[in-house]
Amino acid sequence: MATSHGGKHRDTERQGTGWYAQTGQFGRMFPHLTRHVHASDDAMAALAKAMVEPAGNPRPDNQDVPAGYTYLGQFVDHDMTLDTTALSEVQADPAAMFNFRTPRLELDSLYGTGPGGMPHLYARGPKFLLGTTTGLPAGPIPGAPLPAVPGFDLPRLSQGLAVLGDPRNDENLLVAQLHLAFLRFHNAAVDALAAKGVAPDRLFDEARREVRWHYQWIVLRDMLPRMIDLAELHHVVSHGRDWFTFGYGQDPYMPVEFSGAAYRLGHSMVREKYTHNRVFDTPEPFAEFFRFTGKSGIIGQGLPTFPSNWIIDWRRFFHGVTPTRNALGGAPVPPLPAGKLNFARPFDPYLVGALHALPGAPAAANEASLAFLNLKRGVRLQLPSGQAVCRTMGITPLTPAQLTNPATSTPAEIAALTTHSFDRETPLWYYILKEAQLLGGVLNSANPPARGSTLGPMGSRILAEVFLGLLDSDPDSQRMQDPTWSPTFGTVDMMDPLDTTRTVKRFTIADMLNFIETEEAKTAPAAPSFINPLG
């Protein structure tokens, strides 16, 4: 059972204090392990160029992880960290880097400082403002004609910029639509609590608490078990944290081993193409993923709001999402065609080609490669090698022979690893992804068995310790306030995946989306399906 670390009630402006870091700053889980990887730009570029998804993509999909979890992970990251330090300014001392997010799972990226501090996010009451999509007249545009649909876009300024607690959540299509889903989850929770008789002056606070606790439940019992070795999570739940530690009663820092390496696992999950809805039923190019946003796309520059033909069909990104209402125009939503659920890529050190050709940099430049940028950031932060972290944790490191095995490494990988001695002192981010490929969970569709359905032991332990540490140091979290709580909005009984002695209500991200669908039908019966309004 979780126990409180103390600490008084805080508001969303209060920043954290760490054992190795000052309030609001980053720190190190392994402060004695630094400068284990010395690498030039040329060495990092060589390894980055080897981190390209193999031609023909011989690795099977990760069928334990629908693709929506890639972007749920990004949404969670934006809730925990905001580092505005440019790569050229990254320093070896994490204490010089300020985290403009509280290191909590408290949805300050959604709520800001609440209706009193940030009233522009709210509809003059306990609910969030929502935006309206741009309708499409008859013509050559795919899916047209389609009407403008209220509630299916983020609220926006006249310049097209989204009005959010965190503007990064409008930088790609999926994270923007997920942010919108959480706005609607809060609004649905307000309606559900009002129907139960919660007083009007308590609705916002009660809804925010319920949404935060359900969100923390999703992160800890739905998202995290899909990404890491469940045995490592159980170990930390049962035996406590060994490495992510901070002073008694103090708030946590944000460890750079997590933010600069382990939690960059999502980059390996990204697919080159996705199917989005009935209009875009075949996989669309990766660039389209960013085009229809206000932060990095064309909204506000020729398109006033999100176009109606791109509204997400959530069944294509999360398993178990079920529409119960009709589509636009009143027709029933047809079943999802077979094979249209997008899955994430496996956890491995290979990034899709689009992530090696980022916009805004010359095509041949190292800075056009996300792999290079991640590796360079790790060197600038003086992150320890993967082997050094394993030895400290008491985990057997991967050997040079394992890292350079031709059966599991490409010729370019082997050359980069051996030429620059990375097979003995391996950059932490690459190591965690390679460990997943070699020692992570077995991919369901692999024959013969291949691995990479989860992270390996070291990467899993870092994520388990950090996520549990953030929750167990937060006096307002569900684990600290009410460890025996079961999701209020859950409907299906199940064994608690973290405590097999008790039964709880299941609440996954799919359950959250289904809850929105069900609750909105009670207050807006004529509105189209939230799950899939395009049919």
mmCIF file with all atom_site columns, N, CA and C in Angstrom, residues 181 184-193 196 210-211 214 320-322 324-325 488-491 507-522 530-531:
data_model
loop_
_atom_site.group_PDB
_atom_site.id
_atom_site.type_symbol
_atom_site.label_atom_id
_atom_site.label_alt_id
_atom_site.label_comp_id
_atom_site.label_asym_id
_atom_site.label_entity_id
_atom_site.label_seq_id
_atom_site.pdbx_PDB_ins_code
_atom_site.Cartn_x
_atom_site.Cartn_y
_atom_site.Cartn_z
_atom_site.occupancy
_atom_site.B_iso_or_equiv
_atom_site.pdbx_formal_charge
_atom_site.auth_seq_id
_atom_site.auth_comp_id
_atom_site.auth_asym_id
_atom_site.auth_atom_id
_atom_site.pdbx_PDB_model_num
ATOM 1   N N  . ALA A 1 181 ? -10.136 15.289 -26.360 1.00 0.00 ? 181 ALA A N  1
ATOM 2   C CA . ALA A 1 181 ? -10.854 14.224 -25.661 1.00 0.00 ? 181 ALA A CA 1
ATOM 3   C C  . ALA A 1 181 ? -10.819 14.447 -24.152 1.00 0.00 ? 181 ALA A C  1
ATOM 4   N N  . ARG A 1 184 ? -13.277 17.114 -23.221 1.00 0.00 ? 184 ARG A N  1
ATOM 5   C CA . ARG A 1 184 ? -14.639 16.591 -23.220 1.00 0.00 ? 184 ARG A CA 1
ATOM 6   C C  . ARG A 1 184 ? -14.862 15.601 -22.079 1.00 0.00 ? 184 ARG A C  1
ATOM 7   N N  . PHE A 1 185 ? -13.815 14.906 -21.663 1.00 0.00 ? 185 PHE A N  1
ATOM 8   C CA . PHE A 1 185 ? -13.928 14.027 -20.497 1.00 0.00 ? 185 PHE A CA 1
ATOM 9   C C  . PHE A 1 185 ? -14.257 14.842 -19.255 1.00 0.00 ? 185 PHE A C  1
ATOM 10  N N  . HIS A 1 186 ? -13.552 15.956 -19.065 1.00 0.00 ? 186 HIS A N  1
ATOM 11  C CA . HIS A 1 186 ? -13.863 16.831 -17.934 1.00 0.00 ? 186 HIS A CA 1
ATOM 12  C C  . HIS A 1 186 ? -15.304 17.327 -18.016 1.00 0.00 ? 186 HIS A C  1
ATOM 13  N N  . ASN A 1 187 ? -15.732 17.795 -19.190 1.00 0.00 ? 187 ASN A N  1
ATOM 14  C CA . ASN A 1 187 ? -17.101 18.320 -19.329 1.00 0.00 ? 187 ASN A CA 1
ATOM 15  C C  . ASN A 1 187 ? -18.133 17.237 -19.057 1.00 0.00 ? 187 ASN A C  1
ATOM 16  N N  . ALA A 1 188 ? -17.852 16.015 -19.526 1.00 0.00 ? 188 ALA A N  1
ATOM 17  C CA . ALA A 1 188 ? -18.771 14.903 -19.256 1.00 0.00 ? 188 ALA A CA 1
ATOM 18  C C  . ALA A 1 188 ? -18.787 14.563 -17.772 1.00 0.00 ? 188 ALA A C  1
ATOM 19  N N  . ALA A 1 189 ? -17.626 14.662 -17.114 1.00 0.00 ? 189 ALA A N  1
ATOM 20  C CA . ALA A 1 189 ? -17.580 14.403 -15.676 1.00 0.00 ? 189 ALA A CA 1
ATOM 21  C C  . ALA A 1 189 ? -18.388 15.451 -14.909 1.00 0.00 ? 189 ALA A C  1
ATOM 22  N N  . VAL A 1 190 ? -18.341 16.710 -15.347 1.00 0.00 ? 190 VAL A N  1
ATOM 23  C CA . VAL A 1 190 ? -19.163 17.756 -14.724 1.00 0.00 ? 190 VAL A CA 1
ATOM 24  C C  . VAL A 1 190 ? -20.635 17.376 -14.809 1.00 0.00 ? 190 VAL A C  1
ATOM 25  N N  . ASP A 1 191 ? -21.078 16.949 -16.000 1.00 0.00 ? 191 ASP A N  1
ATOM 26  C CA . ASP A 1 191 ? -22.487 16.576 -16.169 1.00 0.00 ? 191 ASP A CA 1
ATOM 27  C C  . ASP A 1 191 ? -22.854 15.372 -15.303 1.00 0.00 ? 191 ASP A C  1
ATOM 28  N N  . ALA A 1 192 ? -21.968 14.374 -15.246 1.00 0.00 ? 192 ALA A N  1
ATOM 29  C CA . ALA A 1 192 ? -22.258 13.177 -14.470 1.00 0.00 ? 192 ALA A CA 1
ATOM 30  C C  . ALA A 1 192 ? -22.348 13.498 -12.976 1.00 0.00 ? 192 ALA A C  1
ATOM 31  N N  . LEU A 1 193 ? -21.465 14.361 -12.486 1.00 0.00 ? 193 LEU A N  1
ATOM 32  C CA . LEU A 1 193 ? -21.482 14.718 -11.070 1.00 0.00 ? 193 LEU A CA 1
ATOM 33  C C  . LEU A 1 193 ? -22.675 15.612 -10.740 1.00 0.00 ? 193 LEU A C  1
ATOM 34  N N  . LYS A 1 196 ? -25.597 13.618 -10.137 1.00 0.00 ? 196 LYS A N  1
ATOM 35  C CA . LYS A 1 196 ? -25.569 12.944 -8.835  1.00 0.00 ? 196 LYS A CA 1
ATOM 36  C C  . LYS A 1 196 ? -25.832 13.902 -7.687  1.00 0.00 ? 196 LYS A C  1
ATOM 37  N N  . GLU A 1 210 ? -11.789 14.041 -9.999  1.00 0.00 ? 210 GLU A N  1
ATOM 38  C CA . GLU A 1 210 ? -12.138 12.764 -10.635 1.00 0.00 ? 210 GLU A CA 1
ATOM 39  C C  . GLU A 1 210 ? -11.349 12.554 -11.927 1.00 0.00 ? 210 GLU A C  1
ATOM 40  N N  . VAL A 1 211 ? -11.245 13.584 -12.744 1.00 0.00 ? 211 VAL A N  1
ATOM 41  C CA . VAL A 1 211 ? -10.522 13.443 -14.016 1.00 0.00 ? 211 VAL A CA 1
ATOM 42  C C  . VAL A 1 211 ? -9.052  13.147 -13.749 1.00 0.00 ? 211 VAL A C  1
ATOM 43  N N  . HIS A 1 214 ? -8.727  9.493  -12.482 1.00 0.00 ? 214 HIS A N  1
ATOM 44  C CA . HIS A 1 214 ? -8.932  8.528  -13.568 1.00 0.00 ? 214 HIS A CA 1
ATOM 45  C C  . HIS A 1 214 ? -7.757  8.551  -14.541 1.00 0.00 ? 214 HIS A C  1
ATOM 46  N N  . GLY A 1 320 ? -11.218 -1.566 -28.289 1.00 0.00 ? 320 GLY A N  1
ATOM 47  C CA . GLY A 1 320 ? -12.325 -1.598 -27.343 1.00 0.00 ? 320 GLY A CA 1
ATOM 48  C C  . GLY A 1 320 ? -13.145 -0.330 -27.292 1.00 0.00 ? 320 GLY A C  1
ATOM 49  N N  . VAL A 1 321 ? -12.988 0.553  -28.276 1.00 0.00 ? 321 VAL A N  1
ATOM 50  C CA . VAL A 1 321 ? -13.786 1.778  -28.340 1.00 0.00 ? 321 VAL A CA 1
ATOM 51  C C  . VAL A 1 321 ? -15.030 1.481  -29.176 1.00 0.00 ? 321 VAL A C  1
ATOM 52  N N  . THR A 1 322 ? -16.203 1.784  -28.632 1.00 0.00 ? 322 THR A N  1
ATOM 53  C CA . THR A 1 322 ? -17.451 1.355  -29.270 1.00 0.00 ? 322 THR A CA 1
ATOM 54  C C  . THR A 1 322 ? -18.423 2.526  -29.392 1.00 0.00 ? 322 THR A C  1
ATOM 55  N N  . THR A 1 324 ? -21.915 4.330  -29.754 1.00 0.00 ? 324 THR A N  1
ATOM 56  C CA . THR A 1 324 ? -23.296 3.958  -29.428 1.00 0.00 ? 324 THR A CA 1
ATOM 57  C C  . THR A 1 324 ? -24.292 4.952  -30.008 1.00 0.00 ? 324 THR A C  1
ATOM 58  N N  . ARG A 1 325 ? -23.803 5.942  -30.766 1.00 0.00 ? 325 ARG A N  1
ATOM 59  C CA . ARG A 1 325 ? -24.665 6.972  -31.327 1.00 0.00 ? 325 ARG A CA 1
ATOM 60  C C  . ARG A 1 325 ? -24.482 7.006  -32.830 1.00 0.00 ? 325 ARG A C  1
ATOM 61  N N  . THR A 1 488 ? -14.495 5.748  -10.343 1.00 0.00 ? 488 THR A N  1
ATOM 62  C CA . THR A 1 488 ? -15.904 6.111  -10.211 1.00 0.00 ? 488 THR A CA 1
ATOM 63  C C  . THR A 1 488 ? -16.679 5.843  -11.487 1.00 0.00 ? 488 THR A C  1
ATOM 64  N N  . PHE A 1 489 ? -16.041 6.074  -12.614 1.00 0.00 ? 489 PHE A N  1
ATOM 65  C CA . PHE A 1 489 ? -16.720 5.959  -13.896 1.00 0.00 ? 489 PHE A CA 1
ATOM 66  C C  . PHE A 1 489 ? -16.467 4.614  -14.574 1.00 0.00 ? 489 PHE A C  1
ATOM 67  N N  . GLY A 1 490 ? -15.828 3.683  -13.866 1.00 0.00 ? 490 GLY A N  1
ATOM 68  C CA . GLY A 1 490 ? -15.636 2.350  -14.423 1.00 0.00 ? 490 GLY A CA 1
ATOM 69  C C  . GLY A 1 490 ? -16.922 1.543  -14.369 1.00 0.00 ? 490 GLY A C  1
ATOM 70  N N  . THR A 1 491 ? -17.051 0.567  -15.248 1.00 0.00 ? 491 THR A N  1
ATOM 71  C CA . THR A 1 491 ? -18.280 -0.239 -15.297 1.00 0.00 ? 491 THR A CA 1
ATOM 72  C C  . THR A 1 491 ? -18.013 -1.734 -15.210 1.00 0.00 ? 491 THR A C  1
ATOM 73  N N  . PHE A 1 507 ? -10.685 0.893  -15.892 1.00 0.00 ? 507 PHE A N  1
ATOM 74  C CA . PHE A 1 507 ? -10.787 2.186  -16.555 1.00 0.00 ? 507 PHE A CA 1
ATOM 75  C C  . PHE A 1 507 ? -9.530  2.408  -17.381 1.00 0.00 ? 507 PHE A C  1
ATOM 76  N N  . THR A 1 508 ? -9.656  2.173  -18.673 1.00 0.00 ? 508 THR A N  1
ATOM 77  C CA . THR A 1 508 ? -8.579  2.368  -19.629 1.00 0.00 ? 508 THR A CA 1
ATOM 78  C C  . THR A 1 508 ? -8.870  3.630  -20.441 1.00 0.00 ? 508 THR A C  1
ATOM 79  N N  . ILE A 1 509 ? -7.961  3.991  -21.317 1.00 0.00 ? 509 ILE A N  1
ATOM 80  C CA . ILE A 1 509 ? -8.219  5.138  -22.188 1.00 0.00 ? 509 ILE A CA 1
ATOM 81  C C  . ILE A 1 509 ? -9.425  4.851  -23.080 1.00 0.00 ? 509 ILE A C  1
ATOM 82  N N  . ALA A 1 510 ? -9.609  3.594  -23.492 1.00 0.00 ? 510 ALA A N  1
ATOM 83  C CA . ALA A 1 510 ? -10.798 3.243  -24.271 1.00 0.00 ? 510 ALA A CA 1
ATOM 84  C C  . ALA A 1 510 ? -12.061 3.432  -23.444 1.00 0.00 ? 510 ALA A C  1
ATOM 85  N N  . ASP A 1 511 ? -12.017 3.068  -22.157 1.00 0.00 ? 511 ASP A N  1
ATOM 86  C CA . ASP A 1 511 ? -13.173 3.283  -21.282 1.00 0.00 ? 511 ASP A CA 1
ATOM 87  C C  . ASP A 1 511 ? -13.472 4.771  -21.133 1.00 0.00 ? 511 ASP A C  1
ATOM 88  N N  . MET A 1 512 ? -12.425 5.594  -21.097 1.00 0.00 ? 512 MET A N  1
ATOM 89  C CA . MET A 1 512 ? -12.642 7.038  -21.012 1.00 0.00 ? 512 MET A CA 1
ATOM 90  C C  . MET A 1 512 ? -13.384 7.546  -22.242 1.00 0.00 ? 512 MET A C  1
ATOM 91  N N  . LEU A 1 513 ? -12.968 7.109  -23.420 1.00 0.00 ? 513 LEU A N  1
ATOM 92  C CA . LEU A 1 513 ? -13.621 7.535  -24.659 1.00 0.00 ? 513 LEU A CA 1
ATOM 93  C C  . LEU A 1 513 ? -15.062 7.040  -24.702 1.00 0.00 ? 513 LEU A C  1
ATOM 94  N N  . ASN A 1 514 ? -15.295 5.813  -24.249 1.00 0.00 ? 514 ASN A N  1
ATOM 95  C CA . ASN A 1 514 ? -16.661 5.286  -24.209 1.00 0.00 ? 514 ASN A CA 1
ATOM 96  C C  . ASN A 1 514 ? -17.520 6.045  -23.192 1.00 0.00 ? 514 ASN A C  1
ATOM 97  N N  . PHE A 1 515 ? -16.926 6.443  -22.070 1.00 0.00 ? 515 PHE A N  1
ATOM 98  C CA . PHE A 1 515 ? -17.654 7.227  -21.074 1.00 0.00 ? 515 PHE A CA 1
ATOM 99  C C  . PHE A 1 515 ? -18.124 8.542  -21.667 1.00 0.00 ? 515 PHE A C  1
ATOM 100 N N  . ILE A 1 516 ? -17.258 9.216  -22.411 1.00 0.00 ? 516 ILE A N  1
ATOM 101 C CA . ILE A 1 516 ? -17.647 10.475 -23.058 1.00 0.00 ? 516 ILE A CA 1
ATOM 102 C C  . ILE A 1 516 ? -18.833 10.244 -23.983 1.00 0.00 ? 516 ILE A C  1
ATOM 103 N N  . GLU A 1 517 ? -18.758 9.194  -24.788 1.00 0.00 ? 517 GLU A N  1
ATOM 104 C CA . GLU A 1 517 ? -19.838 8.874  -25.727 1.00 0.00 ? 517 GLU A CA 1
ATOM 105 C C  . GLU A 1 517 ? -21.161 8.685  -24.988 1.00 0.00 ? 517 GLU A C  1
ATOM 106 N N  . THR A 1 518 ? -21.131 7.928  -23.888 1.00 0.00 ? 518 THR A N  1
ATOM 107 C CA . THR A 1 518 ? -22.345 7.609  -23.145 1.00 0.00 ? 518 THR A CA 1
ATOM 108 C C  . THR A 1 518 ? -22.915 8.830  -22.432 1.00 0.00 ? 518 THR A C  1
ATOM 109 N N  . GLU A 1 519 ? -22.050 9.587  -21.758 1.00 0.00 ? 519 GLU A N  1
ATOM 110 C CA . GLU A 1 519 ? -22.529 10.732 -20.976 1.00 0.00 ? 519 GLU A CA 1
ATOM 111 C C  . GLU A 1 519 ? -23.055 11.847 -21.868 1.00 0.00 ? 519 GLU A C  1
ATOM 112 N N  . GLU A 1 520 ? -22.406 12.089 -22.997 1.00 0.00 ? 520 GLU A N  1
ATOM 113 C CA . GLU A 1 520 ? -22.864 13.162 -23.883 1.00 0.00 ? 520 GLU A CA 1
ATOM 114 C C  . GLU A 1 520 ? -24.221 12.849 -24.492 1.00 0.00 ? 520 GLU A C  1
ATOM 115 N N  . ALA A 1 521 ? -24.526 11.573 -24.641 1.00 0.00 ? 521 ALA A N  1
ATOM 116 C CA . ALA A 1 521 ? -25.843 11.206 -25.177 1.00 0.00 ? 521 ALA A CA 1
ATOM 117 C C  . ALA A 1 521 ? -26.973 11.631 -24.241 1.00 0.00 ? 521 ALA A C  1
ATOM 118 N N  . LYS A 1 522 ? -26.670 11.746 -22.941 1.00 0.00 ? 522 LYS A N  1
ATOM 119 C CA . LYS A 1 522 ? -27.696 12.120 -21.973 1.00 0.00 ? 522 LYS A CA 1
ATOM 120 C C  . LYS A 1 522 ? -28.023 13.607 -22.036 1.00 0.00 ? 522 LYS A C  1
ATOM 121 N N  . PHE A 1 530 ? -19.314 10.905 -30.612 1.00 0.00 ? 530 PHE A N  1
ATOM 122 C CA . PHE A 1 530 ? -17.974 11.401 -30.321 1.00 0.00 ? 530 PHE A CA 1
ATOM 123 C C  . PHE A 1 530 ? -16.921 10.436 -30.836 1.00 0.00 ? 530 PHE A C  1
ATOM 124 N N  . ILE A 1 531 ? -17.186 9.142  -30.738 1.00 0.00 ? 531 ILE A N  1
ATOM 125 C CA . ILE A 1 531 ? -16.208 8.123  -31.128 1.00 0.00 ? 531 ILE A CA 1
ATOM 126 C C  . ILE A 1 531 ? -15.882 8.219  -32.613 1.00 0.00 ? 531 ILE A C  1
#
